[in-house]
Amino acid sequence: MKHVTLKLKSAVRRLLVKSDGPLTRELLQKPSAFGLGRLPSRTLPDQKTTMTCGFCSIGCGLDVLLKNDEVVGLVPSKAYPVNMGMACPKGWEALTPLKGPGRAMTPLVRRDGQLKTVTWGEALGEMVFRFRAIQEQYGPEAVAWIGSGQLPTEELAFLGAVAKFGLGIVHGDGNTRQCMATAATAYKQSFGFDAPPFTYADFEASDVIVLVGSNLCIAHPILWERICKNPNQPKIVVIDPRATETAMGATHHYAPAPKTDLVLLYAVANWLIAQGKIDQDFISEHTNGFEAFREHVAQFSVERASVATGLPEASIVELAKLIAEGQRVSFWWTMGVNQSHEGVRTAQALINLALMTKNIGRPGTGANSITGQCNAMGSRLFSNTTNLFGGRSFESAEDRAEVAQILGIPVDLVPSKPSLAYDQIIDGILAQRIRALWVIGTNPLHSWINQSHLKDVLARLDCLVVQDLYHDTETARAADILLPAAGWGEKEGTFINSERRISVIKRVVKAPGQALADFNIFRLVAEAFGVDQHFSEWSSPEAVFQILKRLSRGKPCDITGISGYQELDRLGGIQWPLPAGVATGLPEMKERRLFEDGRFFTDDGRANFFFDEPRPLPELTTRRYPLLLLTGRGSSSQWHTQTRTKRSPVLCKLSPQQLHLEISTQDARELGILPNEEVVVSSQRGSLVARAFITPSVKPGQVFLPMHDERVNQLTFAAFDPISRQPAYKASAVRVERGGEIS
Amino acid sequence: MTAGASAAMLGRVEAKEDVRPRRKLPLLSVDALLSEQQTLTAVERFSSLHDAGEVPEKHKIYSELLPLSKPGVGQQYAFEVDLDACTGCKACVAGCHTMNGLDEGETWRGVGLLSGGTAETPAARLVTSSCHHCVEPACMAGCPVQAYEKDPITGIVKHLDDQCFGCQYCTLMCPYDAPKYNKRLGIVRKCDMCSSRLENSEAPACVEACPNGAIAIRVVDQQAVIQASEAQSFLPSTPSPENTLPTTRYKTSKALPANMLAADFYAVKTEHSHPALVVMLTLTQLSVGAFVLGFGLEKLTGRALGSPLAQAALACFLAVLALGASVFHLGRPWLFYRAVLGLRTSWLSREALCFGLFAKFAILHGLLLALPNLAQLPLPSALWIENAARISRVGAALFGTLGVFSSVMVYVATKRAQWQAEETGIRFFGSMLLLGPAAVLAASAAPSETPLAMQDVRALLGLIVGTTLVKLALEAQILAHVRDRRQSVKKRQALLLLGPLRTATGWRFGAALVWGVVFPSMWLLLGTATWPVGVVGPLLLLGLLVGEFAERYLFFCAAPASQMPGALP
């Protein structure tokens, strides 16, 4: 009887309740190819192609899924050696920003104060006319450019070639100055070449992992996951003034006072030397300058470091012991070190620790800079700005002749001095030596330090050309000429990731309107300026890749052994160096580190110890501005100025939509600030309103703001590392007050 | 060109078009480049490497994250989240979005932040959550169209997209904000634990997307879930589990500090105002009030008050308007008739049924009252008509009152602190007792054989003033919670009412004081004899309606959402 009732019930239910129909079928899953499992039938792919992510430098492989040549989805690539099927939300959403609002569809030229739609011919004509006139009147150096670590290597190289060898421009720099200049300079001095020595497998091979100024969890989530895969139950040591997500996931967290890490690292070095925990043989055979370093650090006692950093002496000794006792210690740093007034020396203090303990050239070791942008390394090696192509020097007549010969251009086209750094270009504009600026793929009016000053400076330009995907970035809105560019996913080229892995990006989406790949914009510029005869070989990104191979021959970054894009694609990227004649494709070629033979790239093959006296913060806190403002990444779903990430509704959902000031419980109590209350944060340079997030993760005396809000750099103090010229974003004196209105 | 001429054209003074000698550029290539930009070469160039099947991919081993066996009797599948393994990268959200093929911006999963601890040992935990596939799903109980089913074997709570008519009541019923409304489709959709993937031993999207294996699918004993709910061991800053018995288990090896709070704990957000529901609730209560009052007073006094026909006409008109509004609140209004399918469990179905019957009786009553005017039609005897009118009136009053009661229960059933029985009851029945008399007064504008007596007007005005004072006292008492030390739901309500919603709060209290207290008192004291009811009655009704609409708007807007711990807003 019960059975019958049940049957009857379900029959009635079937009659009344629709469990199938068009809405159900929208999401109905069917088995798919490519080992992806079941997917909604309308997004079942018939083809798949792998390309490298265009946000950060981890360089994850992303599988673009296509159906009838249209993109139907994107998933992290399982076969790719970097990420092995994982991606952060930015990776998953990598294609969404391309169809977001704000895309620049046509070239624009400012007429009567308004940006007006023009043809490519008109825009380029205007650019030629203006640049020429400025150069005629004020000299070729009166035009400069700012490029981007988001562009593929071939485009950066072409830009560097066209600008310098074609247009006679001398000064160009990239936004990589804001993130990687310190690491590049430190490596160059210490190792003889800008050569991060590691491979990601080192994360999994270490037994002690020291992360300095790096919020890996948020900034490089997939690398943090590689640490989580480490089977050695490693000691994870985080040195960071904030209790970041990474610090909370670490086994040891040391929070020195901001920018006292140099003292701390010297004291650790001193302790290691005093305790004999160093590798004297390696030091004598493979390094220079250790004795001077030993003498220098002798004055850095644990007590001195304790006073400077605010860490207990026992903690400092504990840290030193961890390093001494580790069998495979790896040191990793990111922007906490790079964006500092003494970043180069701090990075080198880490390099020194690795050298003296022989934690280099072995699995699970290294003094390792984790890069910021997807192609910062391509920019460092081949953008032809600070260095002549392939890590050469503009000052060297030999290098200039060699490059001219390789490229088949007259040697007198190659300038004999390197570019000014980003901040010096800005100073040049202020001094009216530079009158026109060409900004490609970056947004200085959001990202540059002490923003109001930059705004004032850029307003003095006679001509600002901006080349970007979007017409509505802070910088694009200030442009006189806007050139619409195709983005990642709409063009080809190669990136070089943190572990020196070169990999391809592909054209899988049609660019909107008249947007063109930056590569082709440079071709048009060369043609418009009538200098295309020098670049006849630069016909496509892959042709340029072949040129770059020639430029790399015999250099530490030699890639003459890579045949081309097909091979890069087939092997999941290839790490440099790969000189001709070395076999690729062997399993041991998948993950390679440098300096396994103890030979460095200096003339004598030895690494150098570099050091300096620590200097006080350029802007000290005062009674009027008693708090130190730290800035950094807000969340894993935001990228830099958010030019792209803010166009993905999913990424927007995953990040705060209001600006929050992280403030310590103690400071909040003293200032009478309530949770979530609006507060005014002011520095000598500007003020902004944020909501207070009271958290014990920041120390009293410090506050934190994420860098993604365009207002944050109105507060920052423009200090620079004197060697790398990298801005020090993470230490400005500010005041915090209750209330939601700026007085 | 001379240097001087070119200099004149530089600077921020825009170059004038006419004076510029333009170089004829050989820009023929632009078209070619543009068309190149529209050619997708990636697949063609690299297809030999990525053709289907040519690169066989190893399945990632998820076995440790997937259940080994099907759930037995008294068991079901559940999410298990390892808080220690979660690093807050949020790939689970993006992976779910992509692999389920959701619309732009549609997400079924969220990641919140719990933060606390001390300066020495700060603590933070990221909390990823989606549907908890509760043992007693409130969404399913509340659904008026039976669009939810709990799989008898797996325990997965599935939403039947084609059955849903988009009333979004489940989004109010779910304490964890799991069902999400999709505006394009006019329906709710939600996580089904990727049941079709799971059935085939494939990892659900979130499990597969998590780089750190923090999300797993486990078989749980439902009894254990009930016990866990008794111990209140869910998560801090999270709605109590006893209501729906959520099955997700959050595990951590480190004890959470006692002061863990959601990152959005102190943020107060205005909620959706549901304008159609504001109209529906207010007007049904007015309509029912008019009927019940008219009926009740007639019984009490033994005579008709004002014009029964006008009252019935007004009530019917507003009832139809209200029900219309409620239908247009649906994402797929043409399926309104399904609303009664959930009668067994859903107060929304009961509300729909009661108001449906109320409207039918009310209209019938109105028609029957109108009948004597249609005497020429071939109709049954007068007595029959009179009886039918009486019965229909009783029916309307009965089902109307039951309808209002169901309305109250619709919100009480959500078990939200701001919609408790007393408060909601006073609000809704208060509106009935406030707007009902006003409607009777307004309807007496119509010519009638039995005009309102002076004492009738006094009684009705007294009722209005009394009810208004009770309602205002209740609402003022909510405002007083702004001084609470704890960030309770009531305090959030008060903060909203006095903060972002202060304009509406002003209107609410202003209108209620003027039209519910001052105006009727003046009428009582000065004008019962002289003020023309036909003009003043409708005016009073309109004035009171303004106040009640504002009250109901705030009822929804100042109702802090019940949800999992949120991230920084």
mmCIF file of C-alpha atoms in Angstrom, chain A residues 13 16-27 29 33-40 42-43 46-50 63 66 69 73-75 78-79 84-89 92-93 96 99 110-113 120-122 124-126 129-130 133-134 137-138 217-218 221-222 224-225 228-229 243 245 248 458-459 461-464 478 480 486 490-492 504 506-511 513-517 520 523-524 527-530 542 565-566 569-570 635-637 649-650 653-658 660 675-676 693 695-697, chain B residues 1 3 6-7 9-15 17 20-23 25-30 33-34 36-53 55 57-60 62 85 87-111 113 115-126 145-149 160-164 180 184-185 187 189 192 194-197 200 202 205 208-212 254 262-264 266-268 332 338 341 344 568-569:
data_model
loop_
_atom_site.group_PDB
_atom_site.id
_atom_site.type_symbol
_atom_site.label_atom_id
_atom_site.label_comp_id
_atom_site.label_asym_id
_atom_site.label_seq_id
_atom_site.Cartn_x
_atom_site.Cartn_y
_atom_site.Cartn_z
ATOM 1 C CA ARG A 13 5.168 15.097 -9.011
ATOM 2 C CA LEU A 16 3.460 18.914 -11.958
ATOM 3 C CA VAL A 17 7.170 19.457 -11.752
ATOM 4 C CA LYS A 18 9.344 20.098 -14.778
ATOM 5 C CA SER A 19 12.759 18.639 -14.202
ATOM 6 C CA ASP A 20 13.894 19.175 -17.774
ATOM 7 C CA GLY A 21 13.621 21.960 -20.294
ATOM 8 C CA PRO A 22 15.639 24.695 -21.939
ATOM 9 C CA LEU A 23 16.805 26.216 -18.664
ATOM 10 C CA THR A 24 17.981 22.901 -17.290
ATOM 11 C CA ARG A 25 19.751 22.161 -20.536
ATOM 12 C CA GLU A 26 21.679 25.456 -20.322
ATOM 13 C CA LEU A 27 23.882 23.918 -17.699
ATOM 14 C CA GLN A 29 26.919 18.661 -18.552
ATOM 15 C CA ALA A 33 37.515 15.894 -24.715
ATOM 16 C CA PHE A 34 40.956 16.855 -23.430
ATOM 17 C CA GLY A 35 40.544 15.220 -20.042
ATOM 18 C CA LEU A 36 38.395 18.065 -18.774
ATOM 19 C CA GLY A 37 35.573 15.929 -17.502
ATOM 20 C CA ARG A 38 31.939 16.905 -17.914
ATOM 21 C CA LEU A 39 31.248 20.456 -19.047
ATOM 22 C CA PRO A 40 28.054 22.301 -19.977
ATOM 23 C CA ARG A 42 27.161 24.544 -24.943
ATOM 24 C CA THR A 43 30.786 25.050 -23.954
ATOM 25 C CA ASP A 46 36.409 20.868 -30.170
ATOM 26 C CA GLN A 47 39.914 22.291 -29.920
ATOM 27 C CA LYS A 48 42.297 23.401 -27.268
ATOM 28 C CA THR A 49 45.453 25.432 -27.265
ATOM 29 C CA THR A 50 47.796 26.337 -24.417
ATOM 30 C CA ASP A 63 44.251 26.035 -21.924
ATOM 31 C CA LEU A 66 37.550 26.601 -28.615
ATOM 32 C CA ASP A 69 37.199 28.676 -33.607
ATOM 33 C CA GLY A 73 36.280 28.674 -22.063
ATOM 34 C CA LEU A 74 39.629 28.766 -20.412
ATOM 35 C CA VAL A 75 41.002 26.360 -17.833
ATOM 36 C CA LYS A 78 47.232 20.335 -16.407
ATOM 37 C CA ALA A 79 50.205 19.391 -18.520
ATOM 38 C CA MET A 84 50.069 21.744 -13.255
ATOM 39 C CA GLY A 85 46.375 22.411 -13.622
ATOM 40 C CA MET A 86 46.109 25.317 -11.208
ATOM 41 C CA ALA A 87 45.418 28.996 -11.657
ATOM 42 C CA CYS A 88 44.426 31.927 -9.516
ATOM 43 C CA PRO A 89 41.144 33.743 -10.310
ATOM 44 C CA TRP A 92 40.649 31.711 -14.860
ATOM 45 C CA GLU A 93 39.218 35.083 -15.865
ATOM 46 C CA THR A 96 37.074 38.333 -19.657
ATOM 47 C CA LYS A 99 35.385 42.002 -23.853
ATOM 48 C CA ARG A 110 42.818 65.509 -28.982
ATOM 49 C CA ARG A 111 41.251 68.435 -30.825
ATOM 50 C CA ASP A 112 39.770 71.426 -28.996
ATOM 51 C CA GLY A 113 40.354 69.636 -25.726
ATOM 52 C CA TRP A 120 45.123 55.204 -38.165
ATOM 53 C CA GLY A 121 46.659 57.327 -40.911
ATOM 54 C CA GLU A 122 45.617 60.552 -39.250
ATOM 55 C CA LEU A 124 50.137 58.326 -37.014
ATOM 56 C CA GLY A 125 50.487 61.426 -39.156
ATOM 57 C CA GLU A 126 49.827 63.524 -36.096
ATOM 58 C CA PHE A 129 54.332 65.547 -37.165
ATOM 59 C CA ARG A 130 54.519 66.303 -33.477
ATOM 60 C CA ALA A 133 58.784 68.970 -34.794
ATOM 61 C CA ILE A 134 59.815 68.473 -31.193
ATOM 62 C CA GLN A 137 63.552 71.957 -32.254
ATOM 63 C CA TYR A 138 64.815 70.385 -29.052
ATOM 64 C CA CYS A 217 49.736 33.595 -0.986
ATOM 65 C CA ILE A 218 48.086 36.627 -2.518
ATOM 66 C CA PRO A 221 49.227 32.031 -5.276
ATOM 67 C CA ILE A 222 50.399 29.225 -7.521
ATOM 68 C CA TRP A 224 52.613 29.231 -2.651
ATOM 69 C CA GLU A 225 50.845 26.065 -3.730
ATOM 70 C CA CYS A 228 52.489 23.432 -0.083
ATOM 71 C CA LYS A 229 53.484 20.506 -2.303
ATOM 72 C CA ALA A 243 51.121 39.358 9.420
ATOM 73 C CA GLU A 245 48.230 35.674 4.602
ATOM 74 C CA MET A 248 49.973 33.199 8.787
ATOM 75 C CA LEU A 458 52.745 65.227 -17.470
ATOM 76 C CA ALA A 459 50.598 68.294 -17.982
ATOM 77 C CA LEU A 461 54.311 67.775 -22.019
ATOM 78 C CA ASP A 462 53.845 69.082 -25.510
ATOM 79 C CA CYS A 463 52.587 65.719 -26.616
ATOM 80 C CA LEU A 464 51.488 62.591 -24.761
ATOM 81 C CA ALA A 478 45.209 62.532 -20.455
ATOM 82 C CA ASP A 480 46.865 63.784 -26.881
ATOM 83 C CA ALA A 486 45.164 44.557 -29.017
ATOM 84 C CA GLU A 490 44.618 38.915 -29.319
ATOM 85 C CA LYS A 491 48.250 38.752 -30.417
ATOM 86 C CA GLU A 492 51.367 36.609 -30.502
ATOM 87 C CA VAL A 504 54.315 31.589 -26.246
ATOM 88 C CA LYS A 506 48.691 33.235 -29.089
ATOM 89 C CA ARG A 507 45.951 35.017 -30.942
ATOM 90 C CA VAL A 508 42.734 33.309 -29.894
ATOM 91 C CA VAL A 509 40.346 36.265 -29.791
ATOM 92 C CA LYS A 510 39.593 38.921 -32.391
ATOM 93 C CA ALA A 511 40.534 42.411 -31.300
ATOM 94 C CA GLY A 513 37.260 47.729 -33.684
ATOM 95 C CA GLN A 514 40.501 48.956 -35.134
ATOM 96 C CA ALA A 515 42.708 47.837 -32.278
ATOM 97 C CA LEU A 516 46.006 46.435 -33.517
ATOM 98 C CA ALA A 517 48.681 44.309 -31.917
ATOM 99 C CA ASN A 520 51.882 46.004 -35.813
ATOM 100 C CA ARG A 523 55.500 48.501 -37.753
ATOM 101 C CA LEU A 524 53.147 51.301 -38.721
ATOM 102 C CA GLU A 527 56.682 53.150 -41.712
ATOM 103 C CA ALA A 528 55.124 56.475 -40.792
ATOM 104 C CA PHE A 529 58.467 57.843 -39.681
ATOM 105 C CA GLY A 530 60.006 56.568 -42.883
ATOM 106 C CA GLU A 542 58.261 34.980 -34.696
ATOM 107 C CA TYR A 565 57.416 28.937 -31.316
ATOM 108 C CA GLN A 566 56.374 25.400 -32.199
ATOM 109 C CA ASP A 569 54.646 25.339 -27.395
ATOM 110 C CA ARG A 570 55.353 21.634 -27.595
ATOM 111 C CA SER A 635 43.870 40.401 -3.143
ATOM 112 C CA SER A 636 44.641 37.623 -5.571
ATOM 113 C CA SER A 637 41.929 38.811 -7.919
ATOM 114 C CA PRO A 649 32.574 41.047 -12.749
ATOM 115 C CA VAL A 650 33.775 37.830 -11.125
ATOM 116 C CA LYS A 653 33.179 40.190 -6.658
ATOM 117 C CA LEU A 654 36.314 38.651 -5.228
ATOM 118 C CA SER A 655 37.971 41.890 -4.217
ATOM 119 C CA PRO A 656 36.965 44.744 -1.929
ATOM 120 C CA GLN A 657 35.064 47.435 -3.783
ATOM 121 C CA GLN A 658 35.810 50.033 -1.130
ATOM 122 C CA HIS A 660 40.094 49.855 3.436
ATOM 123 C CA PRO A 675 35.443 49.408 12.970
ATOM 124 C CA ASN A 676 34.400 50.174 9.399
ATOM 125 C CA PHE A 693 39.680 47.762 9.003
ATOM 126 C CA THR A 695 43.212 44.179 12.509
ATOM 127 C CA PRO A 696 46.003 42.782 14.617
ATOM 128 C CA SER A 697 47.831 41.866 11.402
ATOM 129 C CA MET B 1 58.414 74.262 -42.285
ATOM 130 C CA ALA B 3 61.118 75.983 -36.546
ATOM 131 C CA SER B 6 56.286 74.148 -35.876
ATOM 132 C CA ALA B 7 56.809 75.478 -32.374
ATOM 133 C CA MET B 9 51.750 74.340 -33.332
ATOM 134 C CA LEU B 10 53.104 72.456 -30.390
ATOM 135 C CA GLY B 11 52.143 72.526 -26.827
ATOM 136 C CA ARG B 12 48.760 71.992 -25.381
ATOM 137 C CA VAL B 13 47.313 74.305 -27.977
ATOM 138 C CA GLU B 14 45.951 71.705 -30.325
ATOM 139 C CA ALA B 15 47.344 71.874 -33.796
ATOM 140 C CA GLU B 17 43.922 70.797 -38.962
ATOM 141 C CA ARG B 20 49.062 71.052 -41.254
ATOM 142 C CA PRO B 21 50.724 69.790 -44.379
ATOM 143 C CA ARG B 22 50.121 66.100 -43.994
ATOM 144 C CA ARG B 23 52.518 63.568 -45.341
ATOM 145 C CA LEU B 25 51.476 57.944 -45.790
ATOM 146 C CA PRO B 26 51.722 54.647 -47.575
ATOM 147 C CA LEU B 27 49.332 53.255 -45.029
ATOM 148 C CA LEU B 28 47.828 50.648 -47.272
ATOM 149 C CA SER B 29 48.983 48.050 -44.822
ATOM 150 C CA VAL B 30 46.518 49.162 -42.118
ATOM 151 C CA LEU B 33 46.932 44.465 -40.465
ATOM 152 C CA LEU B 34 43.362 44.928 -39.301
ATOM 153 C CA GLU B 36 45.209 39.957 -39.762
ATOM 154 C CA GLN B 37 43.967 40.959 -36.336
ATOM 155 C CA GLN B 38 40.661 39.277 -37.138
ATOM 156 C CA THR B 39 42.268 36.010 -38.211
ATOM 157 C CA LEU B 40 42.724 33.565 -35.406
ATOM 158 C CA THR B 41 45.848 31.635 -36.108
ATOM 159 C CA ALA B 42 46.580 30.047 -32.773
ATOM 160 C CA VAL B 43 44.716 26.857 -33.462
ATOM 161 C CA GLU B 44 45.808 26.574 -37.048
ATOM 162 C CA ARG B 45 49.455 27.151 -36.244
ATOM 163 C CA PHE B 46 49.595 24.988 -33.205
ATOM 164 C CA SER B 47 46.744 22.593 -33.858
ATOM 165 C CA SER B 48 49.003 19.709 -34.741
ATOM 166 C CA LEU B 49 49.996 19.769 -31.101
ATOM 167 C CA HIS B 50 46.642 20.210 -29.530
ATOM 168 C CA ASP B 51 44.244 18.184 -31.595
ATOM 169 C CA ALA B 52 41.766 16.224 -29.626
ATOM 170 C CA GLY B 53 43.245 13.055 -28.262
ATOM 171 C CA VAL B 55 47.940 14.965 -26.150
ATOM 172 C CA GLU B 57 46.245 14.250 -20.411
ATOM 173 C CA LYS B 58 46.712 12.471 -17.167
ATOM 174 C CA HIS B 59 43.741 12.874 -14.939
ATOM 175 C CA LYS B 60 44.868 14.613 -11.859
ATOM 176 C CA TYR B 62 41.635 13.564 -6.903
ATOM 177 C CA ALA B 85 44.913 24.391 3.527
ATOM 178 C CA THR B 87 45.055 30.256 1.334
ATOM 179 C CA GLY B 88 42.309 32.466 0.003
ATOM 180 C CA CYS B 89 43.307 32.454 -3.651
ATOM 181 C CA LYS B 90 39.602 32.158 -4.604
ATOM 182 C CA ALA B 91 40.291 29.947 -7.603
ATOM 183 C CA CYS B 92 37.356 27.808 -6.432
ATOM 184 C CA VAL B 93 34.976 30.661 -7.202
ATOM 185 C CA ALA B 94 36.432 31.354 -10.636
ATOM 186 C CA GLY B 95 36.715 27.641 -11.438
ATOM 187 C CA CYS B 96 33.088 27.032 -10.503
ATOM 188 C CA HIS B 97 32.041 30.014 -12.599
ATOM 189 C CA THR B 98 33.907 28.778 -15.664
ATOM 190 C CA MET B 99 33.362 25.046 -15.506
ATOM 191 C CA ASN B 100 29.647 25.377 -14.837
ATOM 192 C CA GLY B 101 29.309 27.796 -17.732
ATOM 193 C CA LEU B 102 27.706 30.484 -15.592
ATOM 194 C CA ASP B 103 26.695 33.891 -16.877
ATOM 195 C CA GLU B 104 28.998 36.883 -16.688
ATOM 196 C CA GLY B 105 29.366 37.787 -13.045
ATOM 197 C CA GLU B 106 27.302 34.839 -11.820
ATOM 198 C CA THR B 107 28.999 32.988 -8.969
ATOM 199 C CA TRP B 108 27.761 30.116 -6.833
ATOM 200 C CA ARG B 109 30.612 30.151 -4.392
ATOM 201 C CA GLY B 110 32.093 32.857 -2.216
ATOM 202 C CA VAL B 111 35.152 33.366 -0.064
ATOM 203 C CA LEU B 113 37.473 36.211 5.801
ATOM 204 C CA SER B 115 39.922 37.676 11.402
ATOM 205 C CA GLY B 116 40.860 38.054 15.042
ATOM 206 C CA GLY B 117 43.516 37.096 17.525
ATOM 207 C CA THR B 118 45.870 39.409 19.320
ATOM 208 C CA ALA B 119 48.687 41.681 18.211
ATOM 209 C CA GLU B 120 51.130 38.930 19.178
ATOM 210 C CA THR B 121 49.249 36.147 17.467
ATOM 211 C CA PRO B 122 46.975 37.556 14.819
ATOM 212 C CA ALA B 123 44.707 34.983 13.231
ATOM 213 C CA ALA B 124 42.854 34.867 9.959
ATOM 214 C CA ARG B 125 40.930 32.168 8.176
ATOM 215 C CA LEU B 126 39.551 32.281 4.685
ATOM 216 C CA VAL B 145 6.660 25.542 -6.763
ATOM 217 C CA GLN B 146 8.589 22.465 -5.603
ATOM 218 C CA ALA B 147 11.626 23.502 -7.625
ATOM 219 C CA TYR B 148 13.965 21.950 -5.121
ATOM 220 C CA GLU B 149 14.613 18.332 -4.446
ATOM 221 C CA LEU B 160 15.046 22.386 -10.983
ATOM 222 C CA ASP B 161 15.654 25.357 -13.211
ATOM 223 C CA ASP B 162 12.663 24.768 -15.455
ATOM 224 C CA GLN B 163 10.277 24.480 -12.536
ATOM 225 C CA CYS B 164 11.415 27.737 -10.917
ATOM 226 C CA LYS B 180 21.516 33.076 -6.592
ATOM 227 C CA ARG B 184 18.618 37.135 -17.551
ATOM 228 C CA LEU B 185 16.741 33.870 -17.060
ATOM 229 C CA ILE B 187 15.175 32.106 -12.178
ATOM 230 C CA ARG B 189 20.287 28.814 -9.812
ATOM 231 C CA ASP B 192 24.490 21.081 -7.270
ATOM 232 C CA CYS B 194 28.570 19.223 -9.828
ATOM 233 C CA SER B 195 26.477 16.102 -9.369
ATOM 234 C CA SER B 196 26.897 14.896 -12.917
ATOM 235 C CA ARG B 197 30.674 15.110 -12.624
ATOM 236 C CA ASN B 200 31.147 9.858 -12.998
ATOM 237 C CA GLU B 202 35.072 13.423 -11.716
ATOM 238 C CA ALA B 205 34.750 22.230 -10.312
ATOM 239 C CA GLU B 208 39.403 20.508 -9.105
ATOM 240 C CA ALA B 209 40.188 24.233 -9.133
ATOM 241 C CA CYS B 210 41.570 24.413 -5.608
ATOM 242 C CA PRO B 211 45.344 24.445 -5.953
ATOM 243 C CA ASN B 212 45.790 23.134 -2.460
ATOM 244 C CA LYS B 254 44.429 25.150 15.191
ATOM 245 C CA ALA B 262 33.890 38.180 9.625
ATOM 246 C CA ALA B 263 35.722 40.930 7.778
ATOM 247 C CA ASP B 264 32.371 42.482 6.869
ATOM 248 C CA TYR B 266 30.846 45.910 10.939
ATOM 249 C CA ALA B 267 29.794 46.809 7.440
ATOM 250 C CA VAL B 268 26.109 47.508 7.014
ATOM 251 C CA ARG B 332 8.732 34.273 -15.000
ATOM 252 C CA ARG B 338 2.453 27.079 -10.024
ATOM 253 C CA LEU B 341 2.314 23.513 -5.509
ATOM 254 C CA ARG B 344 2.434 21.312 2.144
ATOM 255 C CA LEU B 568 36.064 43.095 3.083
ATOM 256 C CA PRO B 569 33.273 44.893 1.240
#
